[in-house]
JSON list of C-alpha atoms in Angstrom, two decimals:
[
{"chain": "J", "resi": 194, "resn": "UNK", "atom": "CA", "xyz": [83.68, 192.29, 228.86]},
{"chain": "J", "resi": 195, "resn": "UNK", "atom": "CA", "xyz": [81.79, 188.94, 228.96]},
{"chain": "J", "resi": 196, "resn": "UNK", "atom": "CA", "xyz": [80.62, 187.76, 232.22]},
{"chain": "J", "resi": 197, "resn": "UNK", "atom": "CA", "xyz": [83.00, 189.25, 235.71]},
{"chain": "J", "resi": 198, "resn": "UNK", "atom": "CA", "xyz": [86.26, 190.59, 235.24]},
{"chain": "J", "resi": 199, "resn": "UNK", "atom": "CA", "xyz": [88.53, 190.64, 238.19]},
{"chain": "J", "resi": 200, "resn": "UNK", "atom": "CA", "xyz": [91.75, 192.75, 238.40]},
{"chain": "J", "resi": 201, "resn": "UNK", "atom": "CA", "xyz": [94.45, 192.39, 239.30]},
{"chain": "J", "resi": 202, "resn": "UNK", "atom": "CA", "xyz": [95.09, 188.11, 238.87]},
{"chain": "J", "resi": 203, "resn": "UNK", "atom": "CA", "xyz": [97.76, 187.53, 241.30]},
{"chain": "J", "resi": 204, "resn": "UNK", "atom": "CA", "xyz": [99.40, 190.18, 244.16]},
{"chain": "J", "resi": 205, "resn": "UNK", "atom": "CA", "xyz": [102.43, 190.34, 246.32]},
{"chain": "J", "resi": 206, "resn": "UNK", "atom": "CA", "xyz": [101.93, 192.98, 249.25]},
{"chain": "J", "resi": 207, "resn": "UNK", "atom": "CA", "xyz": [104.05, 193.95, 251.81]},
{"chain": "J", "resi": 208, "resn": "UNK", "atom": "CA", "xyz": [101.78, 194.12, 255.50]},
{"chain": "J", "resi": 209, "resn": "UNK", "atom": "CA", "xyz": [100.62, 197.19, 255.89]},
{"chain": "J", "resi": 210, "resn": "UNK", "atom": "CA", "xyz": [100.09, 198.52, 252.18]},
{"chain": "J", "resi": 211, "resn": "UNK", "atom": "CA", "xyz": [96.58, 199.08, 251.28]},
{"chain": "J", "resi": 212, "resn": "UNK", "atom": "CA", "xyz": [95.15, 197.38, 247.89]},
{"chain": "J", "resi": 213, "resn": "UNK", "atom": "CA", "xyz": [91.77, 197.78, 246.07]},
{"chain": "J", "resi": 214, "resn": "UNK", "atom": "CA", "xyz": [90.95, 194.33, 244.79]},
{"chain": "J", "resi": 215, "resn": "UNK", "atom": "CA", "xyz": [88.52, 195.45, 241.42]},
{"chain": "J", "resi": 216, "resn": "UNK", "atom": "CA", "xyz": [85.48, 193.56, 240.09]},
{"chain": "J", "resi": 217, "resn": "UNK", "atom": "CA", "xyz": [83.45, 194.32, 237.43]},
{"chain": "J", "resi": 218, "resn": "UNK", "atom": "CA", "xyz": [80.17, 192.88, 235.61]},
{"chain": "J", "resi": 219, "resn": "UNK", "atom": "CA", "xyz": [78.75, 193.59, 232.89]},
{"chain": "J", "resi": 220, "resn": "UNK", "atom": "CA", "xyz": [75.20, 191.18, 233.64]},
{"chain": "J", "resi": 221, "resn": "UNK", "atom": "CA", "xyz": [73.01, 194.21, 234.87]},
{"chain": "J", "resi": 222, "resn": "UNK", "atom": "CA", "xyz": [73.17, 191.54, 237.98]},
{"chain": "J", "resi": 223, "resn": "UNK", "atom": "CA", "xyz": [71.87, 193.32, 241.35]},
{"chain": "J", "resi": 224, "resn": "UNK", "atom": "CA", "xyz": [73.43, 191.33, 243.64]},
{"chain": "J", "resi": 225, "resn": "UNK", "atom": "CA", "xyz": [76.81, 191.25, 244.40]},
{"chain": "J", "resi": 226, "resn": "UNK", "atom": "CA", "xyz": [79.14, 189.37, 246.43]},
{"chain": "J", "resi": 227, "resn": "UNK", "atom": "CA", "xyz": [82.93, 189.21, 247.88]},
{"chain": "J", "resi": 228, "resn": "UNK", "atom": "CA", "xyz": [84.65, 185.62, 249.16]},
{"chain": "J", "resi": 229, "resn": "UNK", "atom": "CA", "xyz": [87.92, 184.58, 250.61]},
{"chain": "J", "resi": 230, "resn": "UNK", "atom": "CA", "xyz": [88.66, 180.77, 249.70]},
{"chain": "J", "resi": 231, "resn": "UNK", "atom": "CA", "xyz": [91.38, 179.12, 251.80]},
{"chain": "J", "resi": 232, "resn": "UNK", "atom": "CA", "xyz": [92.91, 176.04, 251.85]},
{"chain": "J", "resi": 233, "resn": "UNK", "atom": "CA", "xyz": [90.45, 172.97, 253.69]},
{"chain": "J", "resi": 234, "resn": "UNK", "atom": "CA", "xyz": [87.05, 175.93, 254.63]},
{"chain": "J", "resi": 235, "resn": "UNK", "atom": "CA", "xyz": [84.35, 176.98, 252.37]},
{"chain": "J", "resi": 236, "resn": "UNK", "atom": "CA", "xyz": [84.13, 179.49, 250.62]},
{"chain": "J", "resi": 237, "resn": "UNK", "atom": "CA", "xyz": [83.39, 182.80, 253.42]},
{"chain": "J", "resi": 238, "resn": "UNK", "atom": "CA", "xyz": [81.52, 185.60, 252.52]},
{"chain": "J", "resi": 239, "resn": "UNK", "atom": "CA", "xyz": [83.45, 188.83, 253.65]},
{"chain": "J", "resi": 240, "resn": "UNK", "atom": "CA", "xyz": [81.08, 191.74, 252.01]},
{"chain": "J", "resi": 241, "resn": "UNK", "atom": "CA", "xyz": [78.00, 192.03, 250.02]},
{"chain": "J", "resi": 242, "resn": "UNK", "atom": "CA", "xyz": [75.02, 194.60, 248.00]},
{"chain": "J", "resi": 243, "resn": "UNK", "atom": "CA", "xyz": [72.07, 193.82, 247.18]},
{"chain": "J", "resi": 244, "resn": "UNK", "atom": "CA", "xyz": [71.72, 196.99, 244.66]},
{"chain": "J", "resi": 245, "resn": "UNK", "atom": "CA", "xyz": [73.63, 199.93, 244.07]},
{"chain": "J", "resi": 246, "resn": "UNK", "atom": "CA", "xyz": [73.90, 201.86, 246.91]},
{"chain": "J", "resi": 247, "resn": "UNK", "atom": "CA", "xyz": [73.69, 200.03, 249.70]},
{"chain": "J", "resi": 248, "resn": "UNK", "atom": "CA", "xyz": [76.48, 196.97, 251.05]},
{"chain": "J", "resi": 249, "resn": "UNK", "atom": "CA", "xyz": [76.24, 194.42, 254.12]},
{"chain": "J", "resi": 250, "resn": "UNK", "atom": "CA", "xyz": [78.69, 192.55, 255.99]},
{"chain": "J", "resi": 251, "resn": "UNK", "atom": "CA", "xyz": [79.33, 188.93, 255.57]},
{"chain": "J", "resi": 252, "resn": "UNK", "atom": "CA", "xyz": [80.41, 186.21, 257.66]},
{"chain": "J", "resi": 253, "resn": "UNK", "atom": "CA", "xyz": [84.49, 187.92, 258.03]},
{"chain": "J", "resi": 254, "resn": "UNK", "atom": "CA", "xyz": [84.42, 191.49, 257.22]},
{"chain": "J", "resi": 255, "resn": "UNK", "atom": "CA", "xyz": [87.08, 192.73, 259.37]},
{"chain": "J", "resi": 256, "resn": "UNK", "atom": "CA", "xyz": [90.10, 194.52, 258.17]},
{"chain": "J", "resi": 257, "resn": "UNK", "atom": "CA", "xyz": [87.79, 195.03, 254.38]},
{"chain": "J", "resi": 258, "resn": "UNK", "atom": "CA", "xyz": [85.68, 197.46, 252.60]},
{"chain": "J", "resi": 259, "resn": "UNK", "atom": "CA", "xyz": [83.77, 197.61, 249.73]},
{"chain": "J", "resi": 260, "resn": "UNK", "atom": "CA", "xyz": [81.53, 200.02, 247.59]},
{"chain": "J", "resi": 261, "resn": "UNK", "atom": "CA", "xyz": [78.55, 200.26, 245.11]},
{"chain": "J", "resi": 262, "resn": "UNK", "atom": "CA", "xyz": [79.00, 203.24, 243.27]},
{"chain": "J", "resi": 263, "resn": "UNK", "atom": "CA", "xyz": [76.86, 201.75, 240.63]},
{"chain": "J", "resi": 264, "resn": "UNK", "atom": "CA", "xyz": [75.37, 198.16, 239.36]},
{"chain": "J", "resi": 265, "resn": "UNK", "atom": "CA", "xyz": [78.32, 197.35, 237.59]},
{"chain": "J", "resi": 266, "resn": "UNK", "atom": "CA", "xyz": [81.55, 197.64, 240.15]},
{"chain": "J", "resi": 267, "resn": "UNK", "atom": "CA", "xyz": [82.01, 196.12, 243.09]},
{"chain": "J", "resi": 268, "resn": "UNK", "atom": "CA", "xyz": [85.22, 196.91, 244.59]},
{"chain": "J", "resi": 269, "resn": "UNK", "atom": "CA", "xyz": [86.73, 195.31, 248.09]},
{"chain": "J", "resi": 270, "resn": "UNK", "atom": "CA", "xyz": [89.61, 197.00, 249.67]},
{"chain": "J", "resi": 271, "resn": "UNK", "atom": "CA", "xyz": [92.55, 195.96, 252.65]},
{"chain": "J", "resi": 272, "resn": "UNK", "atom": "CA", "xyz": [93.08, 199.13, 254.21]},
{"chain": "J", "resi": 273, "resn": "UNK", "atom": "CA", "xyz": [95.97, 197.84, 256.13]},
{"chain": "J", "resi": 274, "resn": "UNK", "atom": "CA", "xyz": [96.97, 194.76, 255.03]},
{"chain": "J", "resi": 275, "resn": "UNK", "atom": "CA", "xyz": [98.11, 191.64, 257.08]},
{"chain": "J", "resi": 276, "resn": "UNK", "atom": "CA", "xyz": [99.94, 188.12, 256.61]},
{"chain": "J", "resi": 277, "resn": "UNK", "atom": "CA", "xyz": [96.18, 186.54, 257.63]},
{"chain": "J", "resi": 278, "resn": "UNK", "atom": "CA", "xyz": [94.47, 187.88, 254.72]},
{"chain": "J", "resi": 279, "resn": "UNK", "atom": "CA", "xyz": [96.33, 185.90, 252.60]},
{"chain": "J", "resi": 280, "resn": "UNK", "atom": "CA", "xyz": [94.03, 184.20, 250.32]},
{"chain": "J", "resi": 281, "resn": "UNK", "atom": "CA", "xyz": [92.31, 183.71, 247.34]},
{"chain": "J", "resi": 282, "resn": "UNK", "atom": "CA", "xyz": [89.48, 186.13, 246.38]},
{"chain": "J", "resi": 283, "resn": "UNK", "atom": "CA", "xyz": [86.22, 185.70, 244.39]},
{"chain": "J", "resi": 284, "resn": "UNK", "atom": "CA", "xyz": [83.88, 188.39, 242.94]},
{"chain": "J", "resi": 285, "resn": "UNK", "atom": "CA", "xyz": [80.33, 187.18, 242.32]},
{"chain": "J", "resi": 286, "resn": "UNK", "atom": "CA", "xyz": [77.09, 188.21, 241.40]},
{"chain": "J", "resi": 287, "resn": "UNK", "atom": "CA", "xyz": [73.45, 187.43, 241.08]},
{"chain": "J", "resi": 288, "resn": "UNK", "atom": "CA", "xyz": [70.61, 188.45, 239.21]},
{"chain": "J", "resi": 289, "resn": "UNK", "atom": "CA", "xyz": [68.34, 189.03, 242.60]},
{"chain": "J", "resi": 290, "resn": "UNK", "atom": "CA", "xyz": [68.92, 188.67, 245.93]},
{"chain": "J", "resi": 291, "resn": "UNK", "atom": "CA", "xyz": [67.73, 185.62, 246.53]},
{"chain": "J", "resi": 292, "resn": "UNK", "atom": "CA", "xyz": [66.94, 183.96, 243.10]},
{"chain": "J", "resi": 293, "resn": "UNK", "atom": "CA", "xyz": [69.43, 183.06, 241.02]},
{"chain": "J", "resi": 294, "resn": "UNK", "atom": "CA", "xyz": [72.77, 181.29, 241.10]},
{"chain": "J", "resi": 295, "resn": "UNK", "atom": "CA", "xyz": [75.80, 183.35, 241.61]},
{"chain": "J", "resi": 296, "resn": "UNK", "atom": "CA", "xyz": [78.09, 183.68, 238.88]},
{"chain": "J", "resi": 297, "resn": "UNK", "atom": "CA", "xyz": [81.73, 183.80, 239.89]},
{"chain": "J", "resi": 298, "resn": "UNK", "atom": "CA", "xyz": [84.71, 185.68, 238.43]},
{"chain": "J", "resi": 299, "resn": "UNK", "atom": "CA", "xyz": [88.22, 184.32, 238.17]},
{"chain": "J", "resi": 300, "resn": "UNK", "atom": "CA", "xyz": [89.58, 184.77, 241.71]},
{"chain": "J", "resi": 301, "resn": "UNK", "atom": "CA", "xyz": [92.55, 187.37, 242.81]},
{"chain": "J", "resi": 302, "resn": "UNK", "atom": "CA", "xyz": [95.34, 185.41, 244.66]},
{"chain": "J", "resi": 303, "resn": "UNK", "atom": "CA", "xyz": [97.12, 188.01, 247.21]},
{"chain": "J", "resi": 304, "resn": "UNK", "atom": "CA", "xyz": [99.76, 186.73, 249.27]},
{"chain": "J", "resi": 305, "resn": "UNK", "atom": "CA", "xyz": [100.53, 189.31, 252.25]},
{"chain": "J", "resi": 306, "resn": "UNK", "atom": "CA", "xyz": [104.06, 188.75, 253.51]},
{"chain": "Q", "resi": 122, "resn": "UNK", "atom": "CA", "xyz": [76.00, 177.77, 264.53]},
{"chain": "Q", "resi": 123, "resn": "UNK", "atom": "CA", "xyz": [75.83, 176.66, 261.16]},
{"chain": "Q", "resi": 124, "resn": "UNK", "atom": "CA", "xyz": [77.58, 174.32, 259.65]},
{"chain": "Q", "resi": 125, "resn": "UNK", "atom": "CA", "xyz": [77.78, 172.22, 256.09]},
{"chain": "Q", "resi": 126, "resn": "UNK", "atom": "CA", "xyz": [79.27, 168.78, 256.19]},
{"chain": "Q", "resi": 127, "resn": "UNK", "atom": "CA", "xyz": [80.63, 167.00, 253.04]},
{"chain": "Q", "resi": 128, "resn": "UNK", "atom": "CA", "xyz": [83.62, 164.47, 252.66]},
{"chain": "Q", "resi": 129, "resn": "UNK", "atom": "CA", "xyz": [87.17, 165.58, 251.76]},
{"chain": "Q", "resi": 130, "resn": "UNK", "atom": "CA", "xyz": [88.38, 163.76, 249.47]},
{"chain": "Q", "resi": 131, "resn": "UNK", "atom": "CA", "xyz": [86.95, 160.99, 247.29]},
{"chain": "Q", "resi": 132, "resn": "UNK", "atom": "CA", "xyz": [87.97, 158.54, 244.40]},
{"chain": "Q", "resi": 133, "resn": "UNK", "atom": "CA", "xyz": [86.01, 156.95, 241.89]},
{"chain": "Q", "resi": 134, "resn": "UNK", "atom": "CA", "xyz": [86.92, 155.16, 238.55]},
{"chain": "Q", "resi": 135, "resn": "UNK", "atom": "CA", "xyz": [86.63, 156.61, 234.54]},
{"chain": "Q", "resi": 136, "resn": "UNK", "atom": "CA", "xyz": [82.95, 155.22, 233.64]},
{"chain": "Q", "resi": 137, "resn": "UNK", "atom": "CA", "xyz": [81.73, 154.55, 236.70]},
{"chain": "Q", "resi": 138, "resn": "UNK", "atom": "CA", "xyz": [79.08, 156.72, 239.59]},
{"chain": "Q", "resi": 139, "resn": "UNK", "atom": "CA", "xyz": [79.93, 158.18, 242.31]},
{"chain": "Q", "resi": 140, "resn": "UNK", "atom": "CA", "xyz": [77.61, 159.94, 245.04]},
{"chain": "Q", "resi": 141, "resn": "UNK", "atom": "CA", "xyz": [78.52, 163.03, 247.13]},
{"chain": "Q", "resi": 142, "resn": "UNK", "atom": "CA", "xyz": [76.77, 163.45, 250.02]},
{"chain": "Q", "resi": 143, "resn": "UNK", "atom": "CA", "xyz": [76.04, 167.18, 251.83]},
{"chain": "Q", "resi": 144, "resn": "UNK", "atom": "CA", "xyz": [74.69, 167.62, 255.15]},
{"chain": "Q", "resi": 145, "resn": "UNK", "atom": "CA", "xyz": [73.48, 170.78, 256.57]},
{"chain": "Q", "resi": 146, "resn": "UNK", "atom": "CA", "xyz": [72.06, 172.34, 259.79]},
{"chain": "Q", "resi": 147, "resn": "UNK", "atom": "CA", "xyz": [71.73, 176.17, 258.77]},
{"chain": "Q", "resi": 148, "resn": "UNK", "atom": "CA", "xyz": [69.23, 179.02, 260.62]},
{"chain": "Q", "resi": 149, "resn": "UNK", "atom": "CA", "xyz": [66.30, 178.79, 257.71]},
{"chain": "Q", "resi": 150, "resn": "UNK", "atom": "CA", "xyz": [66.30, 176.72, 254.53]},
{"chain": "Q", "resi": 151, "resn": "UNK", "atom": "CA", "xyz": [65.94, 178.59, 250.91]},
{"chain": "Q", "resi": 152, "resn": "UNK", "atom": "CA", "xyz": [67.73, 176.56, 248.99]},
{"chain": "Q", "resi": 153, "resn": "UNK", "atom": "CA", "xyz": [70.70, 174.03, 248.22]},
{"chain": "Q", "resi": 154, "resn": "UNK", "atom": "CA", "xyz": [73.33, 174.77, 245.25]},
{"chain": "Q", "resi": 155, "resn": "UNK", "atom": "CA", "xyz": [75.89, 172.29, 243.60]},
{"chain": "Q", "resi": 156, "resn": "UNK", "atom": "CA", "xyz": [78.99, 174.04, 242.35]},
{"chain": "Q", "resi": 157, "resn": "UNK", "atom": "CA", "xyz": [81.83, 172.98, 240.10]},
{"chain": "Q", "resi": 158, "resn": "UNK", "atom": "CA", "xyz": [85.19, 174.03, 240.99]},
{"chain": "Q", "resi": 159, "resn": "UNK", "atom": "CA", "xyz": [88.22, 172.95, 238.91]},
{"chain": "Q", "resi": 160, "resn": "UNK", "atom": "CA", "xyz": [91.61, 173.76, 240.44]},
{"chain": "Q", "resi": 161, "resn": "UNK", "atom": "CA", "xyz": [93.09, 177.38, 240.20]},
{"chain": "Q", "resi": 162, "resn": "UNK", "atom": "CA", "xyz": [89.54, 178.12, 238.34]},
{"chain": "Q", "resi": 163, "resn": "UNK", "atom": "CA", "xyz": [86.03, 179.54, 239.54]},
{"chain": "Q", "resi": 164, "resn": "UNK", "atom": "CA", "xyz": [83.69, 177.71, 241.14]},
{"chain": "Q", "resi": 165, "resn": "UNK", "atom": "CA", "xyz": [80.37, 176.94, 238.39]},
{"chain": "Q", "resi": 166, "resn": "UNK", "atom": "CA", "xyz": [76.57, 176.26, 239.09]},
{"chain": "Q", "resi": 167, "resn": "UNK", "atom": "CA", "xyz": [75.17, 172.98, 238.54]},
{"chain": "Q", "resi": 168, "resn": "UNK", "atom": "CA", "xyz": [72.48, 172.36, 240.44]},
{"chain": "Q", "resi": 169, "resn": "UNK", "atom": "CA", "xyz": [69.89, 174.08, 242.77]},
{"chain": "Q", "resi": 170, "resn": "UNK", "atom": "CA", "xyz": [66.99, 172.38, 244.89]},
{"chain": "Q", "resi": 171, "resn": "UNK", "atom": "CA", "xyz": [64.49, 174.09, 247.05]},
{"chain": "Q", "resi": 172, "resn": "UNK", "atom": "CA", "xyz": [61.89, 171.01, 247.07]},
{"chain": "Q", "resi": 173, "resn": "UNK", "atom": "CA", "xyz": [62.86, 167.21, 247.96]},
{"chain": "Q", "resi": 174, "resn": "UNK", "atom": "CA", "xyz": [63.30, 164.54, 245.65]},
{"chain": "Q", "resi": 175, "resn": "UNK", "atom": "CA", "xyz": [65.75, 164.13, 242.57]},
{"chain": "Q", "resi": 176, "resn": "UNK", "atom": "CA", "xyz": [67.34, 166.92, 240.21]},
{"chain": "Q", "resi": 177, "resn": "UNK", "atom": "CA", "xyz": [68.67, 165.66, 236.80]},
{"chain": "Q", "resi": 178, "resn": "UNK", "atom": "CA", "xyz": [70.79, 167.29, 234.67]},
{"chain": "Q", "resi": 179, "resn": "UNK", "atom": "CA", "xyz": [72.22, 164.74, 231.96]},
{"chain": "Q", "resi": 180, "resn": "UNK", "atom": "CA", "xyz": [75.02, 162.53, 233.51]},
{"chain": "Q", "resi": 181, "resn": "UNK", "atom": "CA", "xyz": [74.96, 164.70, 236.94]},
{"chain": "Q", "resi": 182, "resn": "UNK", "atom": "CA", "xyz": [71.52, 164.50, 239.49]},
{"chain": "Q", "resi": 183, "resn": "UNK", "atom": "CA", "xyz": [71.19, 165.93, 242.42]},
{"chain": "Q", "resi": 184, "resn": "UNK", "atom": "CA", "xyz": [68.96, 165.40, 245.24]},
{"chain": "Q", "resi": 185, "resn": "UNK", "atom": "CA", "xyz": [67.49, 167.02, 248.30]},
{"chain": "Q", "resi": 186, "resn": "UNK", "atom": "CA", "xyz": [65.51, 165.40, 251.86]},
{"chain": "Q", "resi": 187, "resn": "UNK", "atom": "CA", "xyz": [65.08, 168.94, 253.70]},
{"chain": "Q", "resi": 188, "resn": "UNK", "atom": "CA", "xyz": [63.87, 166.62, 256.71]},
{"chain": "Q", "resi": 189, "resn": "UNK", "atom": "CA", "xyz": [66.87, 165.16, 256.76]},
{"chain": "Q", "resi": 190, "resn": "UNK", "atom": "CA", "xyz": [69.08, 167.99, 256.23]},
{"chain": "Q", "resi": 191, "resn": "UNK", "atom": "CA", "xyz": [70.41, 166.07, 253.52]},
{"chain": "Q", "resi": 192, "resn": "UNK", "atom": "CA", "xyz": [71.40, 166.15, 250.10]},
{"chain": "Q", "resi": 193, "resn": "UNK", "atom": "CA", "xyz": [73.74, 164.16, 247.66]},
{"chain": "Q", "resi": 194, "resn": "UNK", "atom": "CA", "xyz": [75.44, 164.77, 243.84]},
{"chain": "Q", "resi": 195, "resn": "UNK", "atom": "CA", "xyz": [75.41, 162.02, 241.46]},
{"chain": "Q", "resi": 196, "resn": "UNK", "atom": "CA", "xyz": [77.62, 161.84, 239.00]},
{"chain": "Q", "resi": 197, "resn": "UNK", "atom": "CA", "xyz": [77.37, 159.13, 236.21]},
{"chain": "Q", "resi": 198, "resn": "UNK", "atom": "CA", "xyz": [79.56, 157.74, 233.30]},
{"chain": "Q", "resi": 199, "resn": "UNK", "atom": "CA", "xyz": [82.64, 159.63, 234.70]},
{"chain": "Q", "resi": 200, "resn": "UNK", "atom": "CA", "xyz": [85.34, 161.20, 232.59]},
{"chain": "Q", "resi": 201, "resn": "UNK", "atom": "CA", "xyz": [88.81, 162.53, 233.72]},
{"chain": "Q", "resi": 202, "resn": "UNK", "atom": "CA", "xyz": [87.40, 166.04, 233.21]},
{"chain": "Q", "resi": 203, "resn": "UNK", "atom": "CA", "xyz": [85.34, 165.31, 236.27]},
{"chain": "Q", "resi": 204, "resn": "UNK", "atom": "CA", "xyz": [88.10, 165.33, 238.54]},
{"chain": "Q", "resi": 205, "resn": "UNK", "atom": "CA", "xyz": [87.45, 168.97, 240.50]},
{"chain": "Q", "resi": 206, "resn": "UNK", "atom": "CA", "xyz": [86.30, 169.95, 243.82]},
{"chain": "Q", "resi": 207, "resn": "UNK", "atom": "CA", "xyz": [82.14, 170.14, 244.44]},
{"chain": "Q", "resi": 208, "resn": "UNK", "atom": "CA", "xyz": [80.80, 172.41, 246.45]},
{"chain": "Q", "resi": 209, "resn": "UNK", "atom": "CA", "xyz": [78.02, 171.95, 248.54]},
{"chain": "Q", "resi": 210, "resn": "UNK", "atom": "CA", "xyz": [76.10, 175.43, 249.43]},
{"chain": "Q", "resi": 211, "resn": "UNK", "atom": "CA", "xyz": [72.64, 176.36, 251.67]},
{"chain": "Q", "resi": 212, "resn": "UNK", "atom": "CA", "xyz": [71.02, 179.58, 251.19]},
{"chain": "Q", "resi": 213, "resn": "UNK", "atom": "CA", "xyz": [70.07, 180.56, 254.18]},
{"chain": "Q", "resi": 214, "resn": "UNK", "atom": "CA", "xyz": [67.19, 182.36, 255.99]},
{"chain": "Q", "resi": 215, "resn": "UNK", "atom": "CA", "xyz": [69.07, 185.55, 254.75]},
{"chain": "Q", "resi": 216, "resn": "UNK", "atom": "CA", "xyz": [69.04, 184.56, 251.30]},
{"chain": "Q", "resi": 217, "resn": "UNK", "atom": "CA", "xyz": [73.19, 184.14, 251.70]},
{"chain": "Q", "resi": 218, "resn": "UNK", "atom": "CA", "xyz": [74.99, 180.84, 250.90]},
{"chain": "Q", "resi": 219, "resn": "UNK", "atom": "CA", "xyz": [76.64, 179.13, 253.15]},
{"chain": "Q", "resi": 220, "resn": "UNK", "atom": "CA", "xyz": [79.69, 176.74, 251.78]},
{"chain": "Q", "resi": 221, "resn": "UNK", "atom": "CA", "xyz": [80.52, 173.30, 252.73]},
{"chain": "Q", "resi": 222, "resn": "UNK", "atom": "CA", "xyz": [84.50, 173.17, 252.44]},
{"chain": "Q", "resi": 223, "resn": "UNK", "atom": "CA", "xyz": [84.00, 170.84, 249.27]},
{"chain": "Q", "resi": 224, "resn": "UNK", "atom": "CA", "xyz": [84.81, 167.40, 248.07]},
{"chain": "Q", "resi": 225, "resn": "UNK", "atom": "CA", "xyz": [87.69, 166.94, 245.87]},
{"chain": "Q", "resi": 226, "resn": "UNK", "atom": "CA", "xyz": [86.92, 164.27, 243.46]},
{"chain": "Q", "resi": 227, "resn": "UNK", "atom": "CA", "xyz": [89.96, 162.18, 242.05]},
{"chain": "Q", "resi": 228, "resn": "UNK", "atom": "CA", "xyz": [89.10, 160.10, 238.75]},
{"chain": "Q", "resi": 229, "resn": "UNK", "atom": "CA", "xyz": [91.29, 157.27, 237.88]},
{"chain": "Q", "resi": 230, "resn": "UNK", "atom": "CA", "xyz": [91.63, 155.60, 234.59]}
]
């Protein structure tokens, strides 16, 4: 693993269904983030952790979860998923909490129908 | 509320500079990024200033007034790999960023 790894790359899910979007680093980063891009707004921060441990809410957490098991994972999940959360999702991390630039994995694109 | 304003769309020609402008009004100041974002790809760092004045980077510069809530991305000797989306980002008195929408750059031959 060089960098983030996302998983899975693309998803078709039926409302309702849960889904664990996965992210993994392998940067010994502390910092960790979860986005939603969509079509004409910035990017919008839905979850975060600043170390293992511990996770915040962004700017549009509703309807997601995440966890920090450890420094590495990062995972965001749609316990119920609906036609709104349709998107495309990036993983990033940072080497502090405030530092460093954040370093971006390759997106999941889930379409919710 | 806070809020990050950058154009939409822009064109510029193969060779020549273009600027991108960024304005922000965001609760606390610790920083502006630049980001890179080719279509169906990651956004990627280019730039970060916490102090005004002018940023340079080879062909790209970027440049911060923090009275002015203000910031631009200059881009010189443009190539056709230069046609992406740039992404305009404040870190905030939280330490998170907060994204501007982005500017999708078209480059014509």
């Amino acid at each position: 693993i060089a960098g983030i790894t996302q998983a899975p790359t693309s998803q078709i899910l039926a409302a309702g269904r849960r889904m664990t979007l996965r992210c993994t680093q392998d940067m010994r980063h502390n910092a960790m983030y979860w986005y939603r891009q969509d079509l004409g707004l910035g990017l919008r921060l839905i979850h975060y952790s600043n170390t293992a441990g511990t996770t915040g809410k962004g700017e549009v957490p509703d309807g997601y979860s995440v966890s920090r098991a450890n420094t590495d994972d990062f995972p965001l999940t749609l316990a119920s998923a609906v036609p709104s959360q349709t998107s495309v999702y990036f993983c990033a991390s940072s080497g502090g909490t405030g530092g460093n630039e954040q370093f971006f994995g390759p997106g999941t694109r889930l379409t919710v129908l | 509320g806070q809020n990050i304003d950058q154009p939409t769309e822009m064109t510029a020609t193969e060779g020549a500079i273009v600027q991108i402008n960024c304005t922000y009004q965001t609760s606390g100041f610790n920083g502006l990024f630049w980001y890179q974002q080719h279509a169906g790809e990651a956004p990627t760092f280019l730039s970060y200033n916490v102090l005004d004045g002018l940023e340079e980077k080879g062909r790209f510069s970027s440049f911060l007034s923090r009275s002015k809530g203000y910031s631009y991305l200059l881009l010189k000797e443009l190539q056709m790999k230069d046609s992406a989306s740039y992404l305009c980002a404040v870190r905030d008195s939280n330490y998170q960023l907060i994204w501007g929408a982005g500017t999708k750059l078209i480059i014509k031959p």
